[in-house]
Amino acid sequence: MTDLRKLSIEQLTEALVSFGEKSFRASQVYDWIWAKNARSFEEMSNLSLELRKKLTSHFDINPAEIHQVQISKDGTIKNAVRLHDGFMVESVMIPTSERSTACVSSQVGCSLDCEFCATAKLKRMRNLEVAEIVDQVVLIHRQSLEFTGRPLSNIVFMGMGEPLMNFPNVVEAIRKISDPKALAMSPRRITVSTSGIPKMIMKLADEKLRVNLALSLHSAIEHKRNDIMPFSKAFSLEEIKNSLIYWHRETGSIITLEYCVWGGINDGKEDIEALLDFCQDVMVKVNIIQYNPIGEGKFARRNIDAEAQYIRALEKNNIPVTVRRSRGADIDAACGQLANKNL
Ligand code: SF4
């Protein structure tokens, strides 16, 4: 049976009219599935019993469910979310004193091979459906209300998977999350974080979604970045930079460059100079991420002194820079740590 949430509003209208219903019923059903996030037909109390029976005999609703919760000592919550076919993804709720952020997954596993990332060790099994992405947001919104008393304020596509490799579903999920008739969250509070696929960055800019873009850069030296993120051999740094220039021209929004500093990998003067050079002619801010090691390998050592040197050099060159403190490291919920480890 088809999940009702796979239907567009037009297809929903067509289905209801074929049941002999008035077309306005479609917006009532849409409201139940996308604004009220109904998880069953029984909840749709303003629909007649007869219509609910018809819907039940033709469609189903397959909500994603929280299977396991781990709470960090810093308040970060990692959820193992079970999908209708038994696959699991991880979604994280990161509370601070002013905001609650949901870090959501876009794929089961990942087809890319970033060396520092635990998710890369999992094979990509499939892309998430639109509803499965939206469900993570709804589940974390409810969790935020329960644990912090505040609604969800921000969403980052930084969980499992490369969002731009699940392009249509991620775009449609963002439309649903920001649709005033669905979740009605501001797209300005949504960030799509990509490992950097130039063609798709430009395509995302063309969608005019008004979301923010973050790029995992980690090195502005071509051969080093190719070692850190081997798939990126397919594109030059110049192509990536051009796509960022295009992004800014088309959307007006500043791009965040995500950057970890590892001892012996990207902690030299030449690395800092290459980053400063990359930041020329493109509107960016740099976010230094305090990396959480995922093992004993070459990415095990964060270089704190070099982080400070990066910050000084960026500030001196008037390039905005922030430092992202690690959250949820004790439960493997931090950046690069999502790997369904305890399931
Ligand atoms: S960092 Fe992102 S794109 Fe790279 S392997 Fe991990 S999940 Fe995939």
CSV table of C-alpha atoms and ligand atoms in Angstrom, one decimal:
chain,number,residue,atom,x,y,z
A,1,MET,CA,0.0,0.0,0.0
A,2,THR,CA,1.2,3.5,-0.7
A,3,ASP,CA,2.1,5.8,2.2
A,4,LEU,CA,-0.4,8.7,2.1
A,5,ARG,CA,2.4,11.1,2.6
A,6,LYS,CA,4.0,10.2,-0.8
A,7,LEU,CA,1.1,12.0,-2.5
A,8,SER,CA,1.3,15.6,-3.7
A,9,ILE,CA,-1.7,17.8,-2.9
A,10,GLU,CA,-2.9,17.3,-6.5
A,11,GLN,CA,-2.7,13.5,-6.2
A,12,LEU,CA,-4.4,13.6,-2.9
A,13,THR,CA,-7.2,15.7,-4.4
A,14,GLU,CA,-7.6,13.3,-7.3
A,15,ALA,CA,-7.7,10.3,-4.9
A,16,LEU,CA,-10.4,11.9,-2.7
A,17,VAL,CA,-12.5,13.0,-5.7
A,18,SER,CA,-12.3,9.4,-7.0
A,19,PHE,CA,-13.8,8.3,-3.7
A,20,GLY,CA,-16.7,10.6,-4.3
A,21,GLU,CA,-15.5,13.3,-1.9
A,22,LYS,CA,-15.5,17.0,-2.4
A,23,SER,CA,-12.0,18.4,-3.3
A,24,PHE,CA,-11.7,20.6,-0.2
A,25,ARG,CA,-11.3,17.4,1.8
A,26,ALA,CA,-7.8,17.2,0.4
A,27,SER,CA,-6.7,20.3,2.3
A,28,GLN,CA,-8.2,18.8,5.5
A,29,VAL,CA,-6.2,15.6,5.0
A,30,TYR,CA,-3.1,17.6,4.1
A,31,ASP,CA,-3.5,19.5,7.3
A,32,TRP,CA,-3.7,16.3,9.3
A,33,ILE,CA,-0.6,14.7,7.8
A,34,TRP,CA,1.7,17.7,7.4
A,35,ALA,CA,0.6,20.3,10.0
A,36,LYS,CA,-0.8,18.1,12.8
A,37,ASN,CA,1.5,15.2,11.9
A,38,ALA,CA,-1.2,12.6,12.4
A,39,ARG,CA,0.3,9.1,12.7
A,40,SER,CA,-3.0,7.3,12.0
A,41,PHE,CA,-6.2,7.8,10.2
A,42,GLU,CA,-8.2,7.5,13.5
A,43,GLU,CA,-6.7,10.8,14.6
A,44,MET,CA,-8.3,12.6,11.7
A,45,SER,CA,-11.4,13.5,13.7
A,46,ASN,CA,-13.0,16.0,11.4
A,47,LEU,CA,-13.2,13.4,8.6
A,48,SER,CA,-16.3,11.1,8.4
A,49,LEU,CA,-15.8,7.6,9.5
A,50,GLU,CA,-16.6,6.5,6.0
A,51,LEU,CA,-13.8,8.6,4.5
A,52,ARG,CA,-11.4,7.4,7.1
A,53,LYS,CA,-12.3,3.8,6.2
A,54,LYS,CA,-11.7,4.5,2.5
A,55,LEU,CA,-8.3,6.0,3.3
A,56,THR,CA,-7.4,3.1,5.4
A,57,SER,CA,-8.3,0.6,2.6
A,58,HIS,CA,-6.2,2.4,0.0
A,59,PHE,CA,-3.3,4.0,1.9
A,60,ASP,CA,-1.2,3.6,5.0
A,61,ILE,CA,0.9,6.0,7.1
A,62,ASN,CA,4.4,4.8,8.1
A,63,PRO,CA,5.7,7.1,10.7
A,64,ALA,CA,9.4,6.9,11.8
A,65,GLU,CA,9.6,6.1,15.5
A,66,ILE,CA,12.2,6.7,18.2
A,67,HIS,CA,13.7,3.4,19.0
A,68,GLN,CA,16.4,4.4,21.5
A,69,VAL,CA,17.4,7.6,23.3
A,70,GLN,CA,20.8,8.4,24.7
A,71,ILE,CA,21.2,11.6,26.8
A,72,SER,CA,24.6,13.2,27.1
A,73,LYS,CA,25.8,14.9,30.3
A,74,ASP,CA,25.7,18.2,28.4
A,75,GLY,CA,22.0,17.7,27.6
A,76,THR,CA,22.4,16.6,24.0
A,77,ILE,CA,20.0,13.8,23.1
A,78,LYS,CA,20.8,11.3,20.4
A,79,ASN,CA,17.9,9.3,19.0
A,80,ALA,CA,18.0,6.1,17.0
A,81,VAL,CA,15.1,6.5,14.7
A,82,ARG,CA,13.5,3.3,13.2
A,83,LEU,CA,12.1,3.6,9.7
A,84,HIS,CA,9.2,1.5,8.5
A,85,ASP,CA,11.4,-1.1,6.8
A,86,GLY,CA,13.6,-1.6,9.9
A,87,PHE,CA,16.5,0.6,8.9
A,88,MET,CA,17.8,3.0,11.6
A,89,VAL,CA,19.1,6.5,11.3
A,90,GLU,CA,20.3,8.8,14.0
A,91,SER,CA,19.0,12.3,14.8
A,92,VAL,CA,20.3,14.6,17.5
A,93,MET,CA,18.6,17.3,19.6
A,94,ILE,CA,21.2,19.9,20.7
A,95,PRO,CA,19.8,22.3,23.4
A,96,THR,CA,21.5,25.5,24.4
A,97,SER,CA,20.2,28.3,26.6
A,98,GLU,CA,18.7,30.1,23.7
A,99,ARG,CA,17.8,27.5,21.1
A,100,SER,CA,17.1,23.9,20.3
A,101,THR,CA,18.7,22.5,17.2
A,102,ALA,CA,17.8,19.3,15.4
A,103,CYS,CA,20.5,17.6,13.5
A,104,VAL,CA,18.8,15.3,11.0
A,105,SER,CA,19.8,12.5,8.7
A,106,SER,CA,19.1,12.4,4.9
A,107,GLN,CA,20.3,8.9,4.0
A,108,VAL,CA,20.6,5.5,5.7
A,109,GLY,CA,24.4,5.3,5.8
A,110,CYS,CA,26.4,7.4,3.3
A,111,SER,CA,27.9,6.7,-0.1
A,112,LEU,CA,30.8,9.2,0.4
A,113,ASP,CA,34.0,8.3,2.1
A,114,CYS,CA,35.2,11.2,4.4
A,115,GLU,CA,38.0,9.6,6.4
A,116,PHE,CA,37.1,11.4,9.6
A,117,CYS,CA,33.5,10.3,9.7
A,118,ALA,CA,32.0,7.3,11.4
A,119,THR,CA,28.9,7.3,9.1
A,120,ALA,CA,31.3,6.7,6.1
A,121,LYS,CA,32.0,3.2,7.6
A,122,LEU,CA,28.3,2.4,7.0
A,123,LYS,CA,27.3,1.4,3.5
A,124,ARG,CA,24.6,3.6,2.0
A,125,MET,CA,21.4,1.6,2.1
A,126,ARG,CA,18.9,4.0,0.7
A,127,ASN,CA,17.8,7.6,0.7
A,128,LEU,CA,15.3,8.8,3.2
A,129,GLU,CA,11.8,9.7,2.1
A,130,VAL,CA,10.4,13.2,2.5
A,131,ALA,CA,8.2,12.1,5.3
A,132,GLU,CA,11.0,10.3,7.1
A,133,ILE,CA,13.0,13.6,7.1
A,134,VAL,CA,10.0,15.6,8.3
A,135,ASP,CA,9.3,12.9,11.0
A,136,GLN,CA,12.8,13.4,12.5
A,137,VAL,CA,12.0,17.2,12.8
A,138,VAL,CA,8.6,16.5,14.4
A,139,LEU,CA,10.0,14.0,16.8
A,140,ILE,CA,12.8,16.3,17.9
A,141,HIS,CA,10.4,19.3,18.2
A,142,ARG,CA,8.3,17.2,20.6
A,143,GLN,CA,11.4,16.1,22.4
A,144,SER,CA,12.6,19.8,22.8
A,145,LEU,CA,9.2,20.7,24.3
A,146,GLU,CA,9.4,17.8,26.7
A,147,PHE,CA,13.0,18.4,27.8
A,148,THR,CA,13.5,22.1,27.5
A,149,GLY,CA,10.0,23.5,27.4
A,150,ARG,CA,10.9,25.3,24.2
A,151,PRO,CA,10.0,24.5,20.6
A,152,LEU,CA,12.6,23.5,18.1
A,153,SER,CA,14.3,26.6,16.7
A,154,ASN,CA,16.9,25.4,14.2
A,155,ILE,CA,17.5,22.4,11.8
A,156,VAL,CA,20.8,21.3,10.4
A,157,PHE,CA,21.2,18.6,7.7
A,158,MET,CA,24.4,17.3,9.3
A,159,GLY,CA,23.3,13.8,10.4
A,160,MET,CA,23.9,10.7,8.4
A,161,GLY,CA,24.3,11.0,4.7
A,162,GLU,CA,25.1,13.7,2.1
A,163,PRO,CA,21.9,15.7,1.7
A,164,LEU,CA,22.7,16.8,-1.8
A,165,MET,CA,22.9,13.1,-2.9
A,166,ASN,CA,19.2,12.9,-1.9
A,167,PHE,CA,18.4,16.1,-3.5
A,168,PRO,CA,14.7,15.9,-4.5
A,169,ASN,CA,13.6,14.5,-1.1
A,170,VAL,CA,15.7,17.0,0.9
A,171,VAL,CA,14.3,19.9,-1.1
A,172,GLU,CA,10.7,18.7,-0.7
A,173,ALA,CA,11.2,18.1,3.0
A,174,ILE,CA,12.5,21.6,3.4
A,175,ARG,CA,9.4,22.9,1.5
A,176,LYS,CA,7.2,20.9,3.9
A,177,ILE,CA,9.1,22.1,7.0
A,178,SER,CA,8.8,25.7,5.9
A,179,ASP,CA,5.3,25.5,4.3
A,180,PRO,CA,2.9,27.8,6.4
A,181,LYS,CA,0.3,25.0,5.9
A,182,ALA,CA,2.7,22.4,7.2
A,183,LEU,CA,5.4,22.9,9.9
A,184,ALA,CA,5.7,26.6,9.2
A,185,MET,CA,9.4,26.9,10.3
A,186,SER,CA,11.5,29.7,8.8
A,187,PRO,CA,13.9,28.4,6.2
A,188,ARG,CA,16.4,30.9,7.5
A,189,ARG,CA,16.7,28.6,10.5
A,190,ILE,CA,17.6,25.6,8.3
A,191,THR,CA,21.1,24.8,7.3
A,192,VAL,CA,22.1,22.3,4.6
A,193,SER,CA,25.6,21.0,5.2
A,194,THR,CA,27.3,19.5,2.3
A,195,SER,CA,30.7,17.8,1.6
A,196,GLY,CA,30.8,19.9,-1.5
A,197,ILE,CA,29.3,18.8,-4.8
A,198,PRO,CA,29.5,21.9,-7.0
A,199,LYS,CA,26.8,21.1,-9.5
A,200,MET,CA,24.3,20.3,-6.7
A,201,ILE,CA,25.3,23.4,-4.7
A,202,MET,CA,24.3,25.5,-7.7
A,203,LYS,CA,21.1,23.5,-8.2
A,204,LEU,CA,20.2,24.1,-4.6
A,205,ALA,CA,20.7,27.8,-5.0
A,206,ASP,CA,18.3,27.7,-8.0
A,207,GLU,CA,15.6,26.2,-5.8
A,208,LYS,CA,15.3,29.6,-4.0
A,209,LEU,CA,14.6,27.9,-0.6
A,210,ARG,CA,16.1,30.7,1.5
A,211,VAL,CA,18.1,28.1,3.6
A,212,ASN,CA,21.7,28.5,4.8
A,213,LEU,CA,24.5,26.5,3.3
A,214,ALA,CA,27.5,25.0,5.1
A,215,LEU,CA,30.4,23.4,3.3
A,216,SER,CA,32.7,20.9,5.0
A,217,LEU,CA,36.1,22.2,3.8
A,218,HIS,CA,38.7,20.9,6.2
A,219,SER,CA,41.6,21.8,3.8
A,220,ALA,CA,42.0,24.4,1.1
A,221,ILE,CA,45.0,22.4,-0.3
A,222,GLU,CA,43.7,20.2,-3.1
A,223,HIS,CA,45.7,17.0,-2.4
A,224,LYS,CA,45.2,17.2,1.3
A,225,ARG,CA,41.4,17.6,0.9
A,226,ASN,CA,41.4,14.7,-1.5
A,227,ASP,CA,43.1,12.6,1.2
A,228,ILE,CA,40.6,13.7,3.9
A,229,MET,CA,37.6,13.4,1.6
A,230,PRO,CA,38.6,11.0,-1.2
A,231,PHE,CA,35.4,11.4,-3.2
A,232,SER,CA,36.3,15.1,-3.7
A,233,LYS,CA,39.0,14.1,-6.3
A,234,ALA,CA,36.0,14.4,-8.7
A,235,PHE,CA,36.0,18.2,-8.4
A,236,SER,CA,38.6,20.8,-8.1
A,237,LEU,CA,38.6,23.3,-5.2
A,238,GLU,CA,38.2,26.0,-7.9
A,239,GLU,CA,35.0,24.4,-9.0
A,240,ILE,CA,33.8,24.2,-5.4
A,241,LYS,CA,34.7,27.9,-4.9
A,242,ASN,CA,32.9,28.9,-8.1
A,243,SER,CA,29.8,27.1,-6.9
A,244,LEU,CA,30.0,29.1,-3.6
A,245,ILE,CA,30.3,32.3,-5.5
A,246,TYR,CA,27.2,31.3,-7.5
A,247,TRP,CA,25.4,30.4,-4.3
A,248,HIS,CA,26.0,33.9,-2.8
A,249,ARG,CA,25.1,35.7,-6.0
A,250,GLU,CA,21.8,33.8,-6.3
A,251,THR,CA,20.7,33.7,-2.6
A,252,GLY,CA,22.5,36.6,-1.0
A,253,SER,CA,23.4,34.4,1.9
A,254,ILE,CA,26.9,33.9,3.4
A,255,ILE,CA,28.3,30.4,3.4
A,256,THR,CA,29.7,28.7,6.5
A,257,LEU,CA,33.0,26.8,5.9
A,258,GLU,CA,33.2,23.9,8.4
A,259,TYR,CA,36.7,23.3,9.4
A,260,CYS,CA,38.4,20.8,11.8
A,261,VAL,CA,42.0,21.1,12.7
A,262,TRP,CA,43.9,17.8,13.1
A,263,GLY,CA,47.4,17.5,14.3
A,264,GLY,CA,49.8,16.5,11.5
A,265,ILE,CA,47.2,16.9,8.9
A,266,ASN,CA,46.1,20.5,8.4
A,267,ASP,CA,47.8,22.3,11.2
A,268,GLY,CA,50.7,24.0,9.3
A,269,LYS,CA,51.2,27.6,8.2
A,270,GLU,CA,50.7,26.6,4.6
A,271,ASP,CA,47.2,25.2,5.6
A,272,ILE,CA,46.2,28.5,7.2
A,273,GLU,CA,47.5,30.5,4.2
A,274,ALA,CA,45.6,28.2,1.8
A,275,LEU,CA,42.4,28.8,3.8
A,276,LEU,CA,42.9,32.6,3.8
A,277,ASP,CA,43.4,32.4,0.0
A,278,PHE,CA,40.3,30.3,-0.5
A,279,CYS,CA,38.2,32.8,1.5
A,280,GLN,CA,39.2,35.6,-1.0
A,281,ASP,CA,36.4,36.7,-3.4
A,282,VAL,CA,33.7,34.6,-1.7
A,283,MET,CA,31.3,35.6,1.1
A,284,VAL,CA,32.1,33.1,3.9
A,285,LYS,CA,32.5,32.7,7.6
A,286,VAL,CA,34.6,30.0,9.0
A,287,ASN,CA,33.4,27.6,11.7
A,288,ILE,CA,36.2,25.9,13.5
A,289,ILE,CA,34.7,22.6,14.8
A,290,GLN,CA,36.2,20.9,17.8
A,291,TYR,CA,36.5,17.4,16.4
A,292,ASN,CA,35.6,14.3,18.3
A,293,PRO,CA,37.9,11.4,17.5
A,294,ILE,CA,36.2,8.3,16.2
A,295,GLY,CA,39.1,6.0,16.9
A,296,GLU,CA,42.8,5.8,17.2
A,297,GLY,CA,43.6,6.6,13.5
A,298,LYS,CA,45.3,9.6,12.0
A,299,PHE,CA,42.3,11.9,12.9
A,300,ALA,CA,42.6,11.1,16.6
A,301,ARG,CA,44.5,14.3,17.5
A,302,ARG,CA,42.9,17.7,17.5
A,303,ASN,CA,45.5,20.5,17.5
A,304,ILE,CA,44.2,23.2,19.9
A,305,ASP,CA,47.2,25.5,19.4
A,306,ALA,CA,46.8,25.4,15.6
A,307,GLU,CA,43.0,26.1,16.1
A,308,ALA,CA,44.0,29.3,17.9
A,309,GLN,CA,46.5,30.2,15.1
A,310,TYR,CA,43.7,29.7,12.5
A,311,ILE,CA,41.4,32.0,14.5
A,312,ARG,CA,44.0,34.7,14.9
A,313,ALA,CA,44.9,34.7,11.2
A,314,LEU,CA,41.2,34.7,10.1
A,315,GLU,CA,40.4,37.6,12.4
A,316,LYS,CA,43.4,39.5,11.3
A,317,ASN,CA,42.2,39.2,7.7
A,318,ASN,CA,38.6,40.3,8.7
A,319,ILE,CA,37.1,36.9,7.9
A,320,PRO,CA,34.3,36.1,10.4
A,321,VAL,CA,35.2,33.0,12.5
A,322,THR,CA,33.3,31.1,15.1
A,323,VAL,CA,34.2,28.1,17.2
A,324,ARG,CA,31.7,25.3,17.6
A,325,ARG,CA,32.0,23.5,20.9
A,326,SER,CA,31.6,19.8,20.7
A,327,ARG,CA,28.3,18.5,22.0
A,328,GLY,CA,27.3,15.0,22.9
A,329,ALA,CA,30.7,13.5,22.5
A,330,ASP,CA,30.1,11.1,25.4
A,331,ILE,CA,27.2,9.4,23.5
A,332,ASP,CA,28.8,9.5,20.1
A,333,ALA,CA,26.4,12.2,19.0
A,334,ALA,CA,28.9,14.8,17.9
A,335,CYS,CA,29.9,15.7,14.4
A,336,GLY,CA,31.2,12.8,12.4
A,337,GLN,CA,30.3,10.3,15.1
A,338,LEU,CA,26.9,9.1,14.0
A,339,ALA,CA,27.2,5.4,13.2
A,340,ASN,CA,24.4,3.4,14.8
A,341,LYS,CA,27.0,2.2,17.2
A,342,ASN,CA,25.0,1.1,20.2
A,343,LEU,CA,22.1,-0.6,18.3
B,1,SF4,S1,30.8,13.6,6.6
B,1,SF4,FE1,28.8,13.6,5.7
B,1,SF4,S2,29.2,13.2,3.5
B,1,SF4,FE2,31.1,12.7,4.6
B,1,SF4,S3,30.9,10.4,4.9
B,1,SF4,FE3,30.1,11.5,6.7
B,1,SF4,S4,27.9,11.6,6.4
B,1,SF4,FE4,28.9,11.2,4.4
